[in-house]
């Protein structure tokens, strides 16, 4: 497809269809819908895995807040998207706070030092990439909001244990349901990329796309060790079947990038695998 208008809008249904199309190709054993019933973690080993997962989620969301704050300071971001980023910072800050409270409920202690350790790991991996330039910032957003959907959905399709962080607690400070918040973030990012790409002069378009994909691949290489550890923990925490998770992640990421740069997936260059 040659134009943004020729592509379907990025919606919850589109994401679900995109993921289902991926697993039909590379993981046909996965169901097309999440399980109807899951249970709480029960044994000490199960609770420990869920606690580690929840600490990593708190670190993930806090890292987003920190990275966006640095990007706003260092980069020339238009006011329209700056406002959307303000919502993302508020939402993810709240999500991190909820995860921290859930972790206290799971372990009986405030695990802030553990969360901070995971945050340091993320900064050590990515360095200044999220705020180095526009391409690095977009790559950071792609990995933390869009590409992650491939493995999250794979984890959820066969989960046996309930995702405890999302237990409903009345909270007047919450922006909305967490899944809805995150969908809004993804839509905002997609629309911003579309707006930027539409303004790139035709003679510069291929170079711009190449720089974007290069930054995205740099982020993939940097995050791979952390991601593999996190995915393994998620599989244990939720007792999910993560057979072919590398193929799922790699294929979903390629499809996302193809959508964003308005090219067929097969036309993209070789991308670094999660396994690399």
CSV table of N, CA and C in Angstrom, one decimal, residues 115-251:
chain,number,residue,atom,x,y,z
A,115,UNK,N,13.0,-2.8,42.2
A,115,UNK,CA,12.5,-2.1,41.0
A,115,UNK,C,13.6,-1.1,40.4
A,116,UNK,N,14.2,-0.4,41.3
A,116,UNK,CA,15.3,0.5,40.9
A,116,UNK,C,16.4,-0.3,40.2
A,117,UNK,N,16.7,-1.5,40.7
A,117,UNK,CA,17.8,-2.3,40.1
A,117,UNK,C,17.4,-2.6,38.6
A,118,UNK,N,16.2,-3.0,38.4
A,118,UNK,CA,15.7,-3.3,37.0
A,118,UNK,C,15.7,-2.0,36.2
A,119,UNK,N,15.4,-0.9,36.7
A,119,UNK,CA,15.5,0.4,36.0
A,119,UNK,C,16.9,0.6,35.5
A,120,UNK,N,17.8,0.4,36.4
A,120,UNK,CA,19.3,0.6,36.1
A,120,UNK,C,19.7,-0.3,34.9
A,121,UNK,N,19.2,-1.5,35.0
A,121,UNK,CA,19.5,-2.5,33.9
A,121,UNK,C,19.0,-1.9,32.5
A,122,UNK,N,17.8,-1.3,32.5
A,122,UNK,CA,17.3,-0.8,31.3
A,122,UNK,C,18.0,0.4,30.8
A,123,UNK,N,18.5,1.3,31.7
A,123,UNK,CA,19.3,2.4,31.2
A,123,UNK,C,20.7,1.9,30.8
A,124,UNK,N,21.2,0.9,31.4
A,124,UNK,CA,22.5,0.4,31.0
A,124,UNK,C,22.4,-0.2,29.6
A,125,UNK,N,21.3,-0.8,29.3
A,125,UNK,CA,21.1,-1.4,28.0
A,125,UNK,C,20.9,-0.4,26.9
A,126,UNK,N,20.1,0.6,27.1
A,126,UNK,CA,19.7,1.6,26.0
A,126,UNK,C,20.6,2.8,26.0
A,127,UNK,N,21.2,3.2,27.1
A,127,UNK,CA,22.0,4.4,27.2
A,127,UNK,C,21.2,5.6,26.8
A,128,UNK,N,21.7,6.4,25.9
A,128,UNK,CA,21.0,7.7,25.6
A,128,UNK,C,20.1,7.5,24.4
A,129,UNK,N,19.9,6.3,23.9
A,129,UNK,CA,19.1,6.1,22.7
A,129,UNK,C,17.7,6.7,22.7
A,130,UNK,N,17.0,6.6,23.9
A,130,UNK,CA,15.6,7.2,23.9
A,130,UNK,C,15.6,8.7,23.7
A,131,UNK,N,16.7,9.4,24.0
A,131,UNK,CA,16.6,10.9,23.8
A,131,UNK,C,17.8,11.4,23.0
A,132,UNK,N,18.5,10.5,22.3
A,132,UNK,CA,19.6,10.9,21.4
A,132,UNK,C,19.1,11.8,20.3
A,133,UNK,N,18.1,11.3,19.6
A,133,UNK,CA,17.5,12.0,18.4
A,133,UNK,C,16.1,11.5,18.2
A,134,UNK,N,15.4,12.0,17.2
A,134,UNK,CA,14.1,11.6,16.9
A,134,UNK,C,14.0,10.1,16.6
A,135,UNK,N,14.9,9.6,15.9
A,135,UNK,CA,14.9,8.2,15.5
A,135,UNK,C,15.0,7.3,16.7
A,136,UNK,N,15.9,7.6,17.6
A,136,UNK,CA,16.1,6.9,18.8
A,136,UNK,C,14.9,6.9,19.7
A,137,UNK,N,14.3,8.1,19.8
A,137,UNK,CA,13.1,8.2,20.6
A,137,UNK,C,11.9,7.4,20.0
A,138,UNK,N,11.8,7.4,18.7
A,138,UNK,CA,10.7,6.6,18.1
A,138,UNK,C,11.0,5.1,18.3
A,139,UNK,N,12.3,4.7,18.2
A,139,UNK,CA,12.6,3.3,18.4
A,139,UNK,C,12.3,2.9,19.8
A,140,UNK,N,12.6,3.7,20.8
A,140,UNK,CA,12.3,3.4,22.2
A,140,UNK,C,10.7,3.2,22.3
A,141,UNK,N,10.0,4.1,21.7
A,141,UNK,CA,8.5,4.0,21.8
A,141,UNK,C,8.0,2.7,21.1
A,142,UNK,N,8.6,2.4,20.0
A,142,UNK,CA,8.1,1.2,19.3
A,142,UNK,C,8.3,0.0,20.2
A,143,UNK,N,9.5,-0.1,20.8
A,143,UNK,CA,9.8,-1.3,21.6
A,143,UNK,C,9.0,-1.3,22.9
A,144,UNK,N,8.8,-0.2,23.5
A,144,UNK,CA,8.1,-0.2,24.8
A,144,UNK,C,6.6,-0.2,24.7
A,145,UNK,N,6.1,0.1,23.6
A,145,UNK,CA,4.6,0.2,23.4
A,145,UNK,C,4.1,-0.7,22.3
A,146,UNK,N,4.8,-0.9,21.2
A,146,UNK,CA,4.2,-1.6,20.1
A,146,UNK,C,4.8,-3.0,19.9
A,147,UNK,N,6.1,-3.1,19.8
A,147,UNK,CA,6.6,-4.5,19.6
A,147,UNK,C,6.3,-5.4,20.7
A,148,UNK,N,6.3,-4.9,21.9
A,148,UNK,CA,6.0,-5.7,23.1
A,148,UNK,C,4.7,-6.4,23.0
A,149,UNK,N,3.8,-5.9,22.2
A,149,UNK,CA,2.5,-6.6,22.1
A,149,UNK,C,2.6,-8.0,21.6
A,150,UNK,N,3.5,-8.3,20.8
A,150,UNK,CA,3.7,-9.6,20.2
A,150,UNK,C,3.9,-10.6,21.3
A,151,UNK,N,4.8,-10.4,22.2
A,151,UNK,CA,5.1,-11.3,23.2
A,151,UNK,C,4.1,-11.3,24.4
A,152,UNK,N,3.5,-10.1,24.7
A,152,UNK,CA,2.5,-10.1,25.7
A,152,UNK,C,1.3,-10.9,25.3
A,153,UNK,N,0.9,-10.8,24.1
A,153,UNK,CA,-0.3,-11.5,23.6
A,153,UNK,C,0.0,-13.0,23.6
A,154,UNK,N,1.2,-13.4,23.2
A,154,UNK,CA,1.6,-14.8,23.2
A,154,UNK,C,1.5,-15.3,24.6
A,155,UNK,N,2.0,-14.5,25.6
A,155,UNK,CA,1.9,-15.0,27.0
A,155,UNK,C,0.5,-15.1,27.5
A,156,UNK,N,-0.4,-14.2,27.0
A,156,UNK,CA,-1.7,-14.2,27.5
A,156,UNK,C,-2.6,-15.3,26.9
A,157,UNK,N,-2.3,-15.8,25.7
A,157,UNK,CA,-3.2,-16.7,25.0
A,157,UNK,C,-3.3,-18.1,25.7
A,158,UNK,N,-2.2,-18.5,26.5
A,158,UNK,CA,-2.3,-19.8,27.1
A,158,UNK,C,-2.0,-19.7,28.6
A,159,UNK,N,-2.1,-18.5,29.2
A,159,UNK,CA,-1.9,-18.3,30.6
A,159,UNK,C,-2.8,-19.1,31.5
A,160,UNK,N,-2.2,-19.7,32.5
A,160,UNK,CA,-3.0,-20.5,33.5
A,160,UNK,C,-3.2,-19.7,34.8
A,161,UNK,N,-2.3,-18.8,35.0
A,161,UNK,CA,-2.3,-18.0,36.2
A,161,UNK,C,-2.7,-16.5,35.9
A,162,UNK,N,-3.5,-16.0,36.8
A,162,UNK,CA,-4.1,-14.6,36.5
A,162,UNK,C,-3.1,-13.5,36.7
A,163,UNK,N,-3.2,-12.5,35.9
A,163,UNK,CA,-2.3,-11.4,35.9
A,163,UNK,C,-2.7,-10.5,37.1
A,164,UNK,N,-2.1,-10.8,38.3
A,164,UNK,CA,-2.6,-10.2,39.5
A,164,UNK,C,-2.5,-8.7,39.6
A,165,UNK,N,-1.6,-8.0,38.8
A,165,UNK,CA,-1.5,-6.6,39.0
A,165,UNK,C,-2.7,-5.8,38.6
A,166,UNK,N,-3.6,-6.4,37.8
A,166,UNK,CA,-4.7,-5.7,37.2
A,166,UNK,C,-6.0,-5.9,38.1
A,167,UNK,N,-5.9,-6.4,39.3
A,167,UNK,CA,-7.1,-6.5,40.1
A,167,UNK,C,-7.7,-5.1,40.3
A,168,UNK,N,-8.9,-5.0,40.2
A,168,UNK,CA,-9.6,-3.7,40.2
A,168,UNK,C,-9.6,-3.1,41.6
A,169,UNK,N,-9.1,-1.9,41.8
A,169,UNK,CA,-9.1,-1.2,43.1
A,169,UNK,C,-9.7,0.2,42.8
A,170,UNK,N,-10.7,0.6,43.5
A,170,UNK,CA,-11.3,1.9,43.3
A,170,UNK,C,-10.2,3.0,43.5
A,171,UNK,N,-10.0,3.8,42.5
A,171,UNK,CA,-8.9,4.8,42.7
A,171,UNK,C,-9.2,6.0,41.8
A,172,UNK,N,-9.5,7.1,42.5
A,172,UNK,CA,-9.9,8.3,41.8
A,172,UNK,C,-8.8,8.9,41.0
A,173,UNK,N,-7.6,8.5,41.2
A,173,UNK,CA,-6.5,9.1,40.5
A,173,UNK,C,-6.2,8.4,39.1
A,174,UNK,N,-6.8,7.3,38.9
A,174,UNK,CA,-6.6,6.5,37.7
A,174,UNK,C,-7.2,7.2,36.5
A,175,UNK,N,-6.4,7.2,35.4
A,175,UNK,CA,-6.9,7.8,34.2
A,175,UNK,C,-8.0,7.0,33.5
A,176,UNK,N,-7.9,5.7,33.6
A,176,UNK,CA,-8.9,4.8,33.0
A,176,UNK,C,-8.4,3.3,33.2
A,177,UNK,N,-9.1,2.4,32.5
A,177,UNK,CA,-8.6,1.1,32.5
A,177,UNK,C,-7.2,1.0,31.9
A,178,UNK,N,-6.4,0.2,32.5
A,178,UNK,CA,-5.0,0.2,32.0
A,178,UNK,C,-4.9,-0.2,30.6
A,179,UNK,N,-5.6,-1.3,30.1
A,179,UNK,CA,-5.5,-1.7,28.8
A,179,UNK,C,-5.9,-0.6,27.8
A,180,UNK,N,-7.0,0.2,28.2
A,180,UNK,CA,-7.4,1.3,27.4
A,180,UNK,C,-6.4,2.4,27.3
A,181,UNK,N,-5.7,2.7,28.5
A,181,UNK,CA,-4.6,3.7,28.5
A,181,UNK,C,-3.6,3.3,27.5
A,182,UNK,N,-3.1,2.0,27.5
A,182,UNK,CA,-2.0,1.6,26.7
A,182,UNK,C,-2.4,1.6,25.2
A,183,UNK,N,-3.6,1.3,24.9
A,183,UNK,CA,-4.1,1.4,23.5
A,183,UNK,C,-4.0,2.8,23.0
A,184,UNK,N,-4.4,3.8,23.8
A,184,UNK,CA,-4.3,5.2,23.5
A,184,UNK,C,-2.9,5.6,23.2
A,185,UNK,N,-2.0,5.1,24.0
A,185,UNK,CA,-0.6,5.4,23.8
A,185,UNK,C,-0.1,4.9,22.4
A,186,UNK,N,-0.5,3.7,22.1
A,186,UNK,CA,0.0,3.1,20.9
A,186,UNK,C,-0.6,3.8,19.7
A,187,UNK,N,-1.9,4.2,19.7
A,187,UNK,CA,-2.5,4.9,18.7
A,187,UNK,C,-1.9,6.3,18.5
A,188,UNK,N,-1.6,7.0,19.6
A,188,UNK,CA,-0.9,8.3,19.5
A,188,UNK,C,0.4,8.2,18.8
A,189,UNK,N,1.2,7.1,19.2
A,189,UNK,CA,2.5,7.0,18.6
A,189,UNK,C,2.4,6.7,17.1
A,190,UNK,N,1.5,5.8,16.7
A,190,UNK,CA,1.3,5.5,15.3
A,190,UNK,C,0.9,6.7,14.5
A,191,UNK,N,0.0,7.5,15.0
A,191,UNK,CA,-0.5,8.7,14.3
A,191,UNK,C,0.6,9.7,14.2
A,192,UNK,N,1.5,9.8,15.2
A,192,UNK,CA,2.6,10.8,15.2
A,192,UNK,C,3.6,10.4,14.1
A,193,UNK,N,3.9,9.1,14.0
A,193,UNK,CA,4.8,8.6,13.0
A,193,UNK,C,4.2,8.9,11.6
A,194,UNK,N,2.9,8.6,11.5
A,194,UNK,CA,2.3,8.9,10.2
A,194,UNK,C,2.4,10.4,9.8
A,195,UNK,N,2.2,11.2,10.8
A,195,UNK,CA,2.2,12.7,10.5
A,195,UNK,C,3.6,13.1,10.1
A,196,UNK,N,4.6,12.6,10.8
A,196,UNK,CA,6.0,13.0,10.5
A,196,UNK,C,6.4,12.4,9.1
A,197,UNK,N,6.1,11.2,8.9
A,197,UNK,CA,6.5,10.6,7.6
A,197,UNK,C,5.8,11.3,6.4
A,198,UNK,N,4.5,11.7,6.6
A,198,UNK,CA,3.8,12.5,5.6
A,198,UNK,C,4.5,13.8,5.2
A,199,UNK,N,5.3,14.3,6.2
A,199,UNK,CA,5.9,15.6,6.0
A,199,UNK,C,7.4,15.5,5.5
A,200,UNK,N,7.9,14.3,5.3
A,200,UNK,CA,9.2,14.1,4.8
A,200,UNK,C,9.2,14.2,3.3
A,201,UNK,N,10.1,15.1,2.8
A,201,UNK,CA,10.2,15.3,1.3
A,201,UNK,C,10.4,13.9,0.6
A,202,UNK,N,9.8,13.7,-0.5
A,202,UNK,CA,9.9,12.4,-1.2
A,202,UNK,C,11.3,12.0,-1.4
A,203,UNK,N,12.2,12.9,-1.8
A,203,UNK,CA,13.6,12.5,-2.0
A,203,UNK,C,14.4,12.1,-0.8
A,204,UNK,N,13.8,12.4,0.4
A,204,UNK,CA,14.4,12.0,1.7
A,204,UNK,C,13.8,10.9,2.3
A,205,UNK,N,12.7,10.4,1.8
A,205,UNK,CA,11.8,9.4,2.4
A,205,UNK,C,12.6,8.1,2.7
A,206,UNK,N,13.3,7.6,1.7
A,206,UNK,CA,13.9,6.3,1.9
A,206,UNK,C,15.1,6.4,2.9
A,207,UNK,N,15.8,7.5,2.9
A,207,UNK,CA,16.8,7.7,3.9
A,207,UNK,C,16.2,7.8,5.3
A,208,UNK,N,15.1,8.5,5.4
A,208,UNK,CA,14.4,8.6,6.7
A,208,UNK,C,14.0,7.3,7.3
A,209,UNK,N,13.4,6.5,6.4
A,209,UNK,CA,12.9,5.1,6.8
A,209,UNK,C,14.1,4.3,7.2
A,210,UNK,N,15.2,4.3,6.5
A,210,UNK,CA,16.4,3.5,6.8
A,210,UNK,C,16.9,3.9,8.1
A,211,UNK,N,17.0,5.2,8.5
A,211,UNK,CA,17.5,5.6,9.8
A,211,UNK,C,16.6,5.2,10.9
A,212,UNK,N,15.3,5.2,10.6
A,212,UNK,CA,14.3,4.7,11.6
A,212,UNK,C,14.5,3.3,11.9
A,213,UNK,N,14.6,2.5,10.9
A,213,UNK,CA,14.7,1.0,11.1
A,213,UNK,C,16.1,0.7,11.7
A,214,UNK,N,17.1,1.4,11.4
A,214,UNK,CA,18.4,1.2,12.0
A,214,UNK,C,18.4,1.5,13.5
A,215,UNK,N,17.7,2.5,13.9
A,215,UNK,CA,17.5,2.8,15.3
A,215,UNK,C,16.7,1.8,16.0
A,216,UNK,N,15.7,1.3,15.4
A,216,UNK,CA,14.8,0.2,15.9
A,216,UNK,C,15.7,-1.0,16.1
A,217,UNK,N,16.5,-1.3,15.2
A,217,UNK,CA,17.3,-2.5,15.3
A,217,UNK,C,18.4,-2.4,16.3
A,218,UNK,N,18.9,-1.2,16.5
A,218,UNK,CA,19.9,-0.9,17.5
A,218,UNK,C,19.3,-1.2,18.9
A,219,UNK,N,18.0,-0.7,19.1
A,219,UNK,CA,17.3,-1.0,20.3
A,219,UNK,C,17.1,-2.5,20.5
A,220,UNK,N,16.8,-3.2,19.5
A,220,UNK,CA,16.6,-4.6,19.6
A,220,UNK,C,17.8,-5.3,20.1
A,221,UNK,N,18.9,-5.0,19.5
A,221,UNK,CA,20.2,-5.6,19.9
A,221,UNK,C,20.5,-5.3,21.4
A,222,UNK,N,20.3,-4.1,21.8
A,222,UNK,CA,20.6,-3.7,23.1
A,222,UNK,C,19.7,-4.3,24.2
A,223,UNK,N,18.4,-4.5,23.8
A,223,UNK,CA,17.4,-5.0,24.8
A,223,UNK,C,17.4,-6.6,24.8
A,224,UNK,N,17.9,-7.2,23.8
A,224,UNK,CA,17.7,-8.7,23.7
A,224,UNK,C,18.0,-9.5,25.0
A,225,UNK,N,19.2,-9.3,25.6
A,225,UNK,CA,19.4,-10.1,26.8
A,225,UNK,C,18.4,-9.9,27.9
A,226,UNK,N,18.0,-8.6,28.1
A,226,UNK,CA,17.0,-8.3,29.1
A,226,UNK,C,15.6,-8.9,28.7
A,227,UNK,N,15.3,-8.8,27.4
A,227,UNK,CA,14.0,-9.3,27.0
A,227,UNK,C,13.9,-10.8,27.1
A,228,UNK,N,14.9,-11.5,26.8
A,228,UNK,CA,14.9,-13.0,26.9
A,228,UNK,C,14.7,-13.4,28.3
A,229,UNK,N,15.4,-12.7,29.2
A,229,UNK,CA,15.2,-13.1,30.6
A,229,UNK,C,13.7,-12.8,31.1
A,230,UNK,N,13.2,-11.6,30.6
A,230,UNK,CA,11.9,-11.2,31.0
A,230,UNK,C,10.8,-12.2,30.5
A,231,UNK,N,11.0,-12.6,29.2
A,231,UNK,CA,10.0,-13.5,28.6
A,231,UNK,C,10.1,-14.8,29.3
A,232,UNK,N,11.2,-15.3,29.7
A,232,UNK,CA,11.3,-16.6,30.4
A,232,UNK,C,10.6,-16.5,31.7
A,233,UNK,N,10.8,-15.4,32.4
A,233,UNK,CA,10.1,-15.2,33.7
A,233,UNK,C,8.6,-15.1,33.5
A,234,UNK,N,8.2,-14.4,32.5
A,234,UNK,CA,6.7,-14.4,32.2
A,234,UNK,C,6.1,-15.7,31.9
A,235,UNK,N,6.9,-16.6,31.2
A,235,UNK,CA,6.4,-17.9,30.9
A,235,UNK,C,6.2,-18.7,32.2
A,236,UNK,N,7.1,-18.5,33.1
A,236,UNK,CA,7.0,-19.2,34.4
A,236,UNK,C,5.9,-18.6,35.3
A,237,UNK,N,5.8,-17.3,35.3
A,237,UNK,CA,4.9,-16.6,36.1
A,237,UNK,C,3.4,-16.9,35.8
A,238,UNK,N,3.1,-17.0,34.5
A,238,UNK,CA,1.8,-17.2,34.0
A,238,UNK,C,1.5,-18.6,33.5
A,239,UNK,N,2.6,-19.4,33.6
A,239,UNK,CA,2.6,-20.8,33.1
A,239,UNK,C,2.0,-20.9,31.7
A,240,UNK,N,2.6,-20.0,30.8
A,240,UNK,CA,2.2,-19.9,29.4
A,240,UNK,C,3.0,-20.8,28.5
A,241,UNK,N,2.4,-21.2,27.4
A,241,UNK,CA,3.1,-22.0,26.4
A,241,UNK,C,3.8,-21.0,25.5
A,242,UNK,N,5.1,-20.8,25.6
A,242,UNK,CA,5.8,-19.8,24.8
A,242,UNK,C,6.6,-20.5,23.7
A,243,UNK,N,6.2,-21.7,23.3
A,243,UNK,CA,6.8,-22.3,22.1
A,243,UNK,C,6.7,-21.3,20.9
A,244,UNK,N,7.8,-21.2,20.2
A,244,UNK,CA,7.8,-20.3,19.0
A,244,UNK,C,7.7,-18.8,19.4
A,245,UNK,N,8.0,-18.4,20.7
A,245,UNK,CA,7.8,-17.0,21.0
A,245,UNK,C,8.8,-16.1,20.2
A,246,UNK,N,10.0,-16.6,19.9
A,246,UNK,CA,10.9,-15.8,19.2
A,246,UNK,C,10.4,-15.5,17.8
A,247,UNK,N,9.8,-16.6,17.1
A,247,UNK,CA,9.2,-16.3,15.8
A,247,UNK,C,8.0,-15.4,15.9
A,248,UNK,N,7.2,-15.5,16.9
A,248,UNK,CA,6.1,-14.7,17.1
A,248,UNK,C,6.6,-13.2,17.2
A,249,UNK,N,7.5,-13.0,18.1
A,249,UNK,CA,8.0,-11.7,18.4
A,249,UNK,C,8.6,-11.0,17.1
A,250,UNK,N,9.5,-11.8,16.5
A,250,UNK,CA,10.2,-11.3,15.3
A,250,UNK,C,9.2,-10.9,14.2
A,251,UNK,N,8.2,-11.8,13.9
A,251,UNK,CA,7.3,-11.6,12.9
A,251,UNK,C,6.4,-10.5,13.2
